[in-house]
Amino acid sequence: MPSKKPLILVTNDDGIFAKGIKTLVEEMIHLGEVWIVAPDKPQSGMGHAVTIHDPLRLASENFGVPGVKAFSCSGTPVDCVKLAIYRVLKRKPDLLVSGINHGSNSSINVIYSGTMSAAVEGAVEGIPSIGFSLLDNDSDADFTPARKFVRQLAEQALKQDWPLGVCLNVNIPKLKESQIKGVKICRQAQGFWSDAFELRKDPSGKQYYWMTGAFNNPDKGEDTDEWALEHHYVSVVPVSFDMTAHQAIGPLNTWDFNEK
Amino acid sequence: MPSKKPLILVTNDDGIFAKGIKTLVEEMIHLGEVWIVAPDKPQSGMGHAVTIHDPLRLASENFGVPGVKAFSCSGTPVDCVKLAIYRVLKRKPDLLVSGINHGSNSSINVIYSGTMSAAVEGAVEGIPSIGFSLLDNDSDADFTPARKFVRQLAEQALKQDWPLGVCLNVNIPKLKESQIKGVKICRQAQGFWSDAFELRKDPSGKQYYWMTGAFNNPDKGEDTDEWALEHHYVSVVPVSFDMTAHQAIGPLNTWDFNEK
C-alpha cells in the first residue's frame, strides 16, 4: 500500500551539515516522509542563482536521522530544488521547507537569501513553500525556541488552502520560546543595506575588498516584518515571484516612446 | 566647473568584454558621463547573488571607448553595483543601465537574471535603473536594432519622474528595427521552466548533471511581456524589490497559529 504521508522536501543555504537544517528535519519527520536535497557547502547570499556553466554533482548522504533520504548537491539552493523535483523525487512534494537559516532574512534580505530563493523556486513550481530563519548568525545557534513555530507553520501549510504563487518568509527572533508573543503576518519592511568595502592587501601586495555594511530601516510601519521581530513576534511575509510593480504601469504609459 | 552631464553607471552579467555592454556604452556616451563596473567573466544566471565568503577584486580596464572609465570586478553583477556605488563613483549615479543581455530576461527569467538583479539593486539604492536584454543568445548577436530603443528609454529615464522602488525590465525582440512595432508597458507573464537534467559520466566514471529545460508560458494575457515580444513589441515591465504578496495577507490571517 502506498504511503499516505505528505512528501516533504527540505533544503537550505547553509549546507547539508548545518545545525539549522538538522532542527528543521527533526520537526518535519513528525509530519511526513522527508527527503533532503541541500548544498554540499555554505551558499549564503546566493540569491536566486542557478548553475548554467558548470555541471552539477549529487551525492547520497547519511544524514543520521532514521527514515530520512538525504542528498548533497554541488550547486546553489535553487539548483537543489530543481534537481530534487526533476531528478530525485518520485512525485511533486506536498511541502517544501528551507532553512532554518542561521541569520535574518527579513526585509530586503529576502532578495539576497539563498534560503528564501529556494522557497521562491518552490512557489514557481506550484509547491507550498516556506523559508525559515532564526535571527542568530552563530553556526552553533540555539534553534530550540524555533521548533514550535516551525512545526505549527508547516502543519498549517499542509492543512490550509495555500495562496497561489506565494511562499512564506518566516523569521524567528532570538529569544526564549516563552518570550515570543506569537506569529504576525506582515509585509516586507522597506529597509536596505549601506554597504562598505574594506580595502586590504594580499601577501603579494595586490588590493582586494571585503564587503561589510549596516542594515538600515527607515520604514516604521507597524505592519512590517521588522516591527514584528523588534516586538518579539515571529514574522511571516507572503512572498510573490511576480515582481511586477503594477502601480507603476499607469505612470509609465505617460512616457513618450515615439520621439526620435 | 563641475560637469553637469548625468552620471551613468553601466554593468551587465555577460562580463565586461561582451558585445552587448559595448553597444550599451556606445549609446550611453551620448547621454552622459559613463562609468563601467562589470564582472570580469560571464555571470549569467547569478540572480541576486552577493559575495560574502570571498574577497572581491577590482581592476581598471581599457574599454576602448574614449572618455569612458571602466573597471572589471571578480564578483557578481550585484557586487559590481555595490562596489561602484560605495567605492568607485564620486556620487550616486543619475542612471544605472545593465546589459544588453545576450538572451531573454522576460517573464520568470527576471528572478534568475544577473542583468536584472543589477538593475534591482540599483532600485534598492534609489537609482533609476534599467536592465536591457535582446532575445538572442549568440555571443556575436546583432544589437543594431536595439540601439534606438535603448537610447529612447534611457533618455526618458533621465527626463521623466522615476517611479519609486522600481526598475525596468526591457526585452527587445530579435527583429530588424523596421519590424519592431514600438514599446509596450507590460506585466511579467506567469511562465516557468520545465527543467531537465542530463546525466553524464566524467572520464573517471563519476556521474554529473547538466541543467537543460524548456520555457512554458500558460499565461495568455495580452498585457504580458511574452505577448508583447511575440507580437513584435519591445516589452517594458516595471519591477519591484518589494516581494510582498499583499493579496495573501488577508487569507493568511485566517490560519490558526495558536494551536499546540
XYZ file of C-alpha atoms in Angstrom:
520
model
C 0.000 0.000 0.000
C 1.468 3.384 -0.918
C 2.298 5.782 1.867
C -0.304 8.461 2.503
C 2.170 10.603 4.354
C 2.823 14.036 2.918
C 6.076 14.241 0.950
C 8.289 16.987 2.368
C 11.359 18.368 0.598
C 13.928 20.030 2.848
C 16.735 22.278 1.678
C 18.753 25.251 2.927
C 21.621 27.551 2.032
C 23.982 26.934 4.943
C 24.809 23.474 3.628
C 23.550 19.982 4.457
C 25.707 19.747 7.602
C 24.452 22.965 9.243
C 22.668 22.814 12.586
C 19.596 24.657 11.312
C 18.623 22.043 8.721
C 19.030 19.306 11.335
C 16.456 21.030 13.554
C 14.121 21.515 10.612
C 14.336 17.835 9.632
C 13.759 16.723 13.241
C 10.467 18.627 13.228
C 9.386 17.579 9.726
C 9.699 13.821 10.405
C 6.588 14.144 12.603
C 4.612 15.472 9.646
C 5.581 13.353 6.660
C 8.125 11.495 4.551
C 11.241 13.668 4.466
C 13.710 13.998 1.585
C 16.676 16.358 1.762
C 18.491 17.864 -1.209
C 20.793 20.554 0.121
C 24.068 22.232 -0.874
C 27.312 20.412 -0.053
C 28.795 23.696 1.244
C 27.526 27.053 2.548
C 25.688 29.063 -0.123
C 24.620 32.126 1.837
C 23.893 35.196 -0.238
C 23.492 33.165 -3.414
C 20.110 34.748 -4.121
C 18.270 33.114 -6.980
C 21.464 31.940 -8.689
C 21.332 28.856 -10.880
C 24.265 26.889 -12.277
C 24.351 27.123 -16.060
C 28.026 26.951 -16.990
C 29.074 24.095 -14.708
C 27.906 20.546 -14.269
C 26.149 19.593 -11.029
C 27.058 16.724 -8.729
C 24.632 14.894 -6.479
C 25.740 12.556 -3.662
C 23.764 10.348 -1.304
C 24.485 11.261 2.328
C 23.929 9.597 5.690
C 22.060 12.398 7.467
C 21.779 10.495 10.735
C 18.006 10.797 11.131
C 16.219 7.438 10.624
C 13.892 7.222 7.633
C 15.208 10.378 6.005
C 16.696 10.243 2.486
C 19.440 12.815 2.022
C 21.457 14.115 -0.933
C 24.074 16.818 -1.129
C 24.401 18.868 -4.306
C 27.333 20.891 -5.617
C 25.077 23.735 -6.744
C 23.050 26.592 -5.320
C 19.867 26.299 -3.233
C 17.769 26.862 -6.374
C 19.725 24.116 -8.185
C 18.913 21.814 -5.243
C 15.179 22.456 -5.590
C 15.255 21.908 -9.350
C 17.299 18.721 -9.087
C 15.050 17.421 -6.301
C 11.869 17.992 -8.291
C 13.107 16.854 -11.691
C 15.575 14.094 -10.749
C 15.378 12.904 -7.155
C 11.744 12.772 -6.018
C 9.189 10.366 -7.451
C 6.424 12.965 -7.264
C 5.911 16.661 -6.591
C 6.322 17.314 -2.861
C 3.357 18.447 -0.754
C 5.560 20.904 1.089
C 8.990 22.471 0.624
C 10.779 23.874 3.674
C 14.093 25.716 3.542
C 16.353 26.565 6.465
C 16.430 27.024 9.302
C 18.780 29.794 8.241
C 21.475 30.932 10.635
C 20.621 34.648 10.499
C 17.840 37.004 9.481
C 16.153 37.057 6.093
C 13.695 39.825 6.945
C 13.088 42.951 4.892
C 15.304 43.375 1.793
C 17.381 40.328 2.798
C 14.728 38.227 1.051
C 16.311 39.064 -2.319
C 19.881 38.130 -1.334
C 18.925 34.992 0.554
C 19.595 31.515 -0.772
C 17.191 30.132 1.838
C 14.364 32.265 0.502
C 15.285 31.740 -3.151
C 14.825 28.000 -2.628
C 11.340 28.725 -1.245
C 10.562 31.115 -4.123
C 11.618 28.398 -6.591
C 9.219 26.017 -4.840
C 6.430 28.564 -5.320
C 7.296 28.873 -9.028
C 6.857 25.085 -9.197
C 3.451 25.360 -7.508
C 4.596 23.791 -4.227
C 3.576 25.252 -0.837
C 6.962 26.521 0.324
C 8.318 28.126 3.477
C 11.722 29.594 4.264
C 12.613 29.686 7.966
C 15.299 31.879 9.512
C 16.461 32.437 13.082
C 17.913 35.833 13.979
C 21.201 34.313 15.107
C 24.215 34.007 12.786
C 26.089 31.644 15.094
C 26.863 28.272 13.492
C 26.004 26.747 16.891
C 22.841 28.870 17.387
C 20.152 27.518 19.728
C 17.227 26.550 17.484
C 15.112 25.115 20.325
C 12.740 28.099 20.619
C 12.108 27.955 16.865
C 10.848 24.361 16.910
C 7.263 25.020 17.999
C 6.700 27.732 15.365
C 8.347 25.765 12.581
C 6.121 22.769 13.295
C 2.973 24.900 13.646
C 3.545 26.702 10.351
C 4.347 23.503 8.469
C 1.231 21.838 9.915
C -0.917 24.761 8.832
C 0.700 24.715 5.396
C -0.288 21.054 4.941
C -3.835 21.683 6.179
C -4.945 25.058 4.783
C -5.583 26.273 1.235
C -2.263 27.563 0.025
C -2.316 31.013 -1.619
C -1.322 30.600 -5.289
C 2.051 31.918 -6.476
C 3.254 32.612 -2.959
C 5.825 31.288 -0.498
C 6.307 32.330 3.110
C 9.291 34.146 4.583
C 9.334 33.225 8.283
C 11.768 34.929 10.664
C 12.083 33.946 14.292
C 13.520 36.313 16.911
C 16.491 35.217 19.018
C 14.509 34.813 22.238
C 13.359 32.106 24.606
C 10.142 30.417 23.466
C 8.276 31.910 26.432
C 9.327 35.424 25.362
C 7.951 35.039 21.826
C 4.494 36.594 21.681
C 3.176 34.696 18.670
C 3.025 34.884 14.887
C 2.322 38.022 12.820
C 1.503 38.163 9.093
C 3.469 41.144 7.746
C 4.699 42.974 4.705
C 8.399 43.282 3.828
C 9.875 46.379 5.530
C 11.455 48.854 3.073
C 14.933 48.519 4.544
C 18.279 48.437 2.748
C 21.996 47.897 3.357
C 24.534 50.697 3.479
C 27.467 48.768 2.213
C 31.091 49.375 2.843
C 34.101 47.685 1.324
C 37.153 47.175 3.459
C 40.328 47.532 1.414
C 43.179 45.127 2.211
C 46.373 43.954 0.559
C 47.201 40.297 -0.045
C 50.701 38.898 0.683
C 51.814 39.796 -2.844
C 50.712 43.405 -2.349
C 47.577 43.262 -4.507
C 44.448 45.014 -3.321
C 41.185 43.278 -2.509
C 37.925 44.159 -0.806
C 35.716 42.575 1.826
C 32.071 43.572 1.737
C 30.723 44.784 5.061
C 27.763 47.006 5.767
C 24.951 48.042 8.053
C 21.243 47.393 7.713
C 19.019 50.472 7.736
C 15.281 50.516 8.165
C 13.622 53.893 7.692
C 10.234 52.099 7.322
C 8.473 52.472 10.666
C 5.224 50.755 9.611
C 3.717 48.536 12.313
C 2.661 46.046 9.645
C 6.264 45.187 8.689
C 8.412 42.175 9.472
C 10.996 44.400 11.167
C 8.359 45.807 13.532
C 7.087 42.326 14.377
C 10.576 40.991 15.129
C 11.507 44.009 17.271
C 8.292 43.452 19.221
C 9.061 39.765 19.842
C 6.809 38.193 17.224
C 7.613 35.579 14.611
C 7.208 37.442 11.289
C 5.528 35.764 8.311
C 5.681 37.606 4.973
C 3.930 36.127 1.940
C 6.398 36.472 -0.948
C 5.488 36.615 -4.630
C 7.622 35.618 -7.600
C 5.643 38.053 -9.732
C 7.921 41.067 -9.379
C 5.729 43.374 -11.491
C 5.293 46.793 -9.885
C 1.669 47.012 -11.038
C 1.248 50.526 -9.598
C 3.937 51.836 -11.972
C 2.264 50.669 -15.201
C -0.050 53.711 -15.369
C 2.671 56.351 -14.860
C 4.989 54.623 -17.363
C 2.275 54.742 -20.001
C 2.541 58.557 -19.938
C 6.188 58.415 -21.067
C 6.971 59.296 -24.640
C 8.426 56.344 -26.524
C 7.767 57.628 -30.018
C 10.113 60.598 -30.138
C 13.168 60.297 -32.359
C 33.433 73.990 -13.357
C 31.847 70.661 -12.430
C 30.290 68.622 -15.207
C 26.531 68.911 -15.492
C 26.311 65.751 -17.516
C 24.264 62.941 -15.990
C 26.406 60.264 -14.359
C 25.603 56.868 -15.877
C 26.707 53.549 -14.350
C 26.859 50.633 -16.784
C 27.072 46.976 -15.786
C 25.979 43.570 -17.095
C 26.170 39.862 -16.381
C 27.850 38.607 -19.540
C 31.148 40.168 -18.494
C 32.905 43.404 -19.360
C 34.141 42.078 -22.713
C 30.729 41.026 -24.058
C 29.350 42.621 -27.203
C 26.100 43.718 -25.534
C 27.736 46.024 -22.980
C 29.817 47.606 -25.767
C 26.625 48.553 -27.617
C 25.059 49.870 -24.436
C 28.086 52.057 -23.670
C 28.183 53.373 -27.243
C 24.629 54.644 -26.791
C 25.101 55.983 -23.254
C 28.087 58.213 -24.148
C 25.621 60.466 -25.999
C 23.639 60.975 -22.789
C 26.187 61.483 -20.025
C 29.440 60.647 -18.288
C 29.804 56.865 -18.417
C 31.428 54.636 -15.794
C 31.527 50.874 -16.160
C 31.849 48.384 -13.315
C 31.150 44.944 -14.741
C 32.079 41.318 -13.995
C 35.454 40.083 -15.235
C 33.780 36.888 -16.514
C 30.283 35.730 -17.525
C 27.856 35.708 -14.587
C 24.640 34.622 -16.271
C 22.037 33.083 -14.001
C 23.667 34.552 -10.889
C 20.363 36.055 -9.765
C 20.728 38.376 -6.805
C 23.844 36.633 -5.503
C 26.335 38.639 -3.457
C 29.849 37.619 -2.474
C 30.118 37.219 1.279
C 32.704 34.491 1.810
C 35.306 35.673 -0.691
C 37.208 38.898 -1.182
C 36.478 40.981 -4.255
C 38.997 42.269 -6.783
C 38.591 45.413 -8.861
C 40.781 46.211 -11.878
C 40.954 49.254 -14.131
C 40.358 48.286 -17.777
C 40.895 49.938 -21.134
C 37.403 49.627 -22.579
C 38.308 51.207 -25.870
C 35.639 53.903 -25.890
C 37.093 57.406 -25.362
C 36.083 59.173 -22.151
C 34.695 56.066 -20.506
C 36.108 54.855 -17.174
C 35.969 51.089 -16.867
C 36.583 48.582 -14.073
C 36.221 44.822 -14.004
C 35.196 43.095 -10.789
C 35.698 39.493 -9.710
C 32.195 39.310 -8.209
C 28.575 39.049 -9.270
C 26.551 41.768 -11.035
C 25.094 42.847 -7.663
C 28.626 43.056 -6.213
C 29.545 45.307 -9.161
C 26.687 47.702 -8.390
C 27.541 47.833 -4.692
C 31.261 48.367 -5.323
C 30.515 51.046 -7.920
C 28.249 52.995 -5.583
C 30.254 52.637 -2.388
C 33.831 52.599 -3.727
C 34.226 53.682 -7.331
C 31.886 56.592 -8.097
C 32.210 60.013 -6.524
C 28.453 60.442 -6.298
C 25.242 58.473 -6.731
C 24.630 57.900 -10.450
C 21.645 59.504 -12.182
C 21.003 56.332 -14.124
C 22.060 52.690 -13.948
C 21.829 50.573 -17.083
C 22.563 46.852 -17.202
C 23.095 44.692 -20.279
C 22.496 44.499 -23.091
C 21.995 40.869 -22.147
C 22.611 38.201 -24.748
C 19.256 36.416 -24.349
C 15.785 36.966 -22.940
C 15.015 38.054 -19.396
C 11.244 38.155 -19.858
C 8.678 36.503 -17.595
C 10.104 34.400 -14.730
C 13.658 34.855 -16.087
C 13.734 38.139 -14.182
C 14.449 36.239 -10.951
C 17.354 34.194 -12.347
C 18.932 37.024 -14.274
C 22.147 38.707 -13.188
C 21.383 41.553 -15.606
C 18.096 42.256 -13.880
C 19.459 41.736 -10.370
C 21.947 44.527 -11.028
C 19.019 46.764 -12.013
C 17.010 45.674 -8.957
C 19.993 46.506 -6.749
C 20.078 49.958 -8.363
C 16.400 50.393 -7.468
C 17.114 49.376 -3.854
C 19.723 52.148 -3.828
C 17.159 54.651 -5.145
C 18.745 54.948 -8.595
C 16.622 54.931 -11.790
C 17.718 51.586 -13.229
C 17.041 49.673 -16.423
C 18.024 46.166 -17.482
C 18.148 45.608 -21.257
C 18.040 42.213 -22.962
C 17.998 41.147 -26.598
C 16.257 37.874 -27.474
C 19.403 36.410 -28.999
C 21.813 34.212 -27.017
C 24.565 34.426 -29.613
C 27.802 35.943 -28.265
C 28.039 37.748 -31.630
C 24.363 38.788 -31.697
C 23.417 41.825 -33.813
C 22.495 44.565 -31.334
C 21.955 47.229 -34.030
C 18.124 47.125 -33.916
C 18.224 47.525 -30.126
C 20.129 50.819 -30.214
C 17.213 53.154 -30.898
C 15.079 51.705 -28.094
C 17.916 51.604 -25.586
C 18.680 55.266 -26.219
C 14.998 56.293 -26.144
C 14.333 54.544 -22.832
C 17.479 55.920 -21.207
C 16.598 59.434 -22.409
C 13.105 59.119 -20.966
C 14.540 57.761 -17.707
C 16.735 60.858 -17.351
C 13.840 63.184 -18.188
C 10.717 61.782 -16.507
C 9.751 61.334 -12.856
C 11.036 57.913 -11.941
C 8.557 55.633 -10.121
C 9.886 54.968 -6.599
C 11.168 51.498 -5.694
C 11.050 50.303 -9.285
C 13.441 49.337 -12.042
C 12.595 48.461 -15.646
C 12.981 45.089 -17.333
C 13.317 45.818 -21.053
C 13.348 42.979 -23.584
C 13.920 43.547 -27.285
C 12.772 41.049 -29.910
C 15.291 39.596 -32.364
C 13.988 41.514 -35.369
C 15.055 44.258 -37.729
C 14.393 47.735 -36.352
C 11.748 48.325 -39.046
C 9.884 45.200 -37.923
C 9.642 46.327 -34.279
C 6.256 47.942 -33.707
C 7.183 50.033 -30.672
C 7.323 49.841 -26.890
C 4.698 48.258 -24.611
C 4.464 48.618 -20.818
C 3.611 45.122 -19.531
C 3.304 42.855 -16.552
C 5.544 39.802 -16.041
C 3.958 36.747 -17.731
C 3.331 33.839 -15.346
C 5.665 31.483 -17.179
C 8.073 28.909 -15.749
C 10.811 26.472 -16.757
C 10.305 22.722 -17.018
C 13.781 21.694 -16.159
C 15.585 18.575 -17.146
C 18.961 17.323 -16.019
C 21.079 15.428 -18.482
C 23.080 12.710 -16.755
C 26.655 12.134 -17.949
C 29.773 10.395 -16.696
C 33.129 12.119 -16.364
C 36.379 10.418 -17.516
C 36.786 8.830 -14.068
C 33.286 7.326 -14.279
C 31.598 9.687 -11.828
C 28.133 10.992 -12.601
C 27.262 14.630 -13.154
C 24.306 16.605 -14.468
C 23.825 19.441 -16.927
C 20.735 21.532 -16.411
C 18.609 21.925 -19.513
C 14.942 22.789 -19.794
C 12.113 24.347 -21.724
C 10.262 27.563 -21.027
C 6.485 27.264 -20.666
C 4.017 30.086 -20.714
C 0.425 29.140 -19.893
C -0.345 32.857 -19.282
C -2.107 34.100 -22.396
C -2.777 37.640 -21.099
C -2.338 40.345 -23.735
C -0.845 42.652 -21.095
C 2.222 40.423 -20.565
C 5.814 40.780 -21.713
C 5.605 37.448 -23.550
C 2.603 38.642 -25.558
C 4.336 41.918 -26.442
C 7.514 40.161 -27.600
C 5.587 37.599 -29.688
C 3.753 40.495 -31.303
C 6.987 42.336 -32.203
C 6.996 44.931 -29.442
C 9.768 45.893 -27.052
C 8.440 44.837 -23.613
C 8.947 47.064 -20.570
C 8.000 45.599 -17.175
C 8.308 47.751 -14.050
C 9.928 45.511 -11.421
C 9.613 45.940 -7.658
C 12.048 44.822 -4.965
C 9.145 44.645 -2.532
C 8.282 40.980 -2.980
C 5.351 41.039 -0.545
C 2.294 39.226 -1.932
C -0.078 41.787 -0.400
C -3.169 39.912 -1.631
C -2.198 36.902 0.516
C -2.053 38.761 3.847
C -5.839 38.545 4.402
C -6.148 34.791 3.732
C -3.085 34.026 5.899
C -4.653 35.886 8.817
C -7.391 33.196 8.901
C -4.804 30.460 9.631
C -4.601 29.103 13.137
C -1.229 29.836 14.698
C -2.232 29.297 18.296
C -2.907 25.571 18.333
C -0.406 23.410 20.170
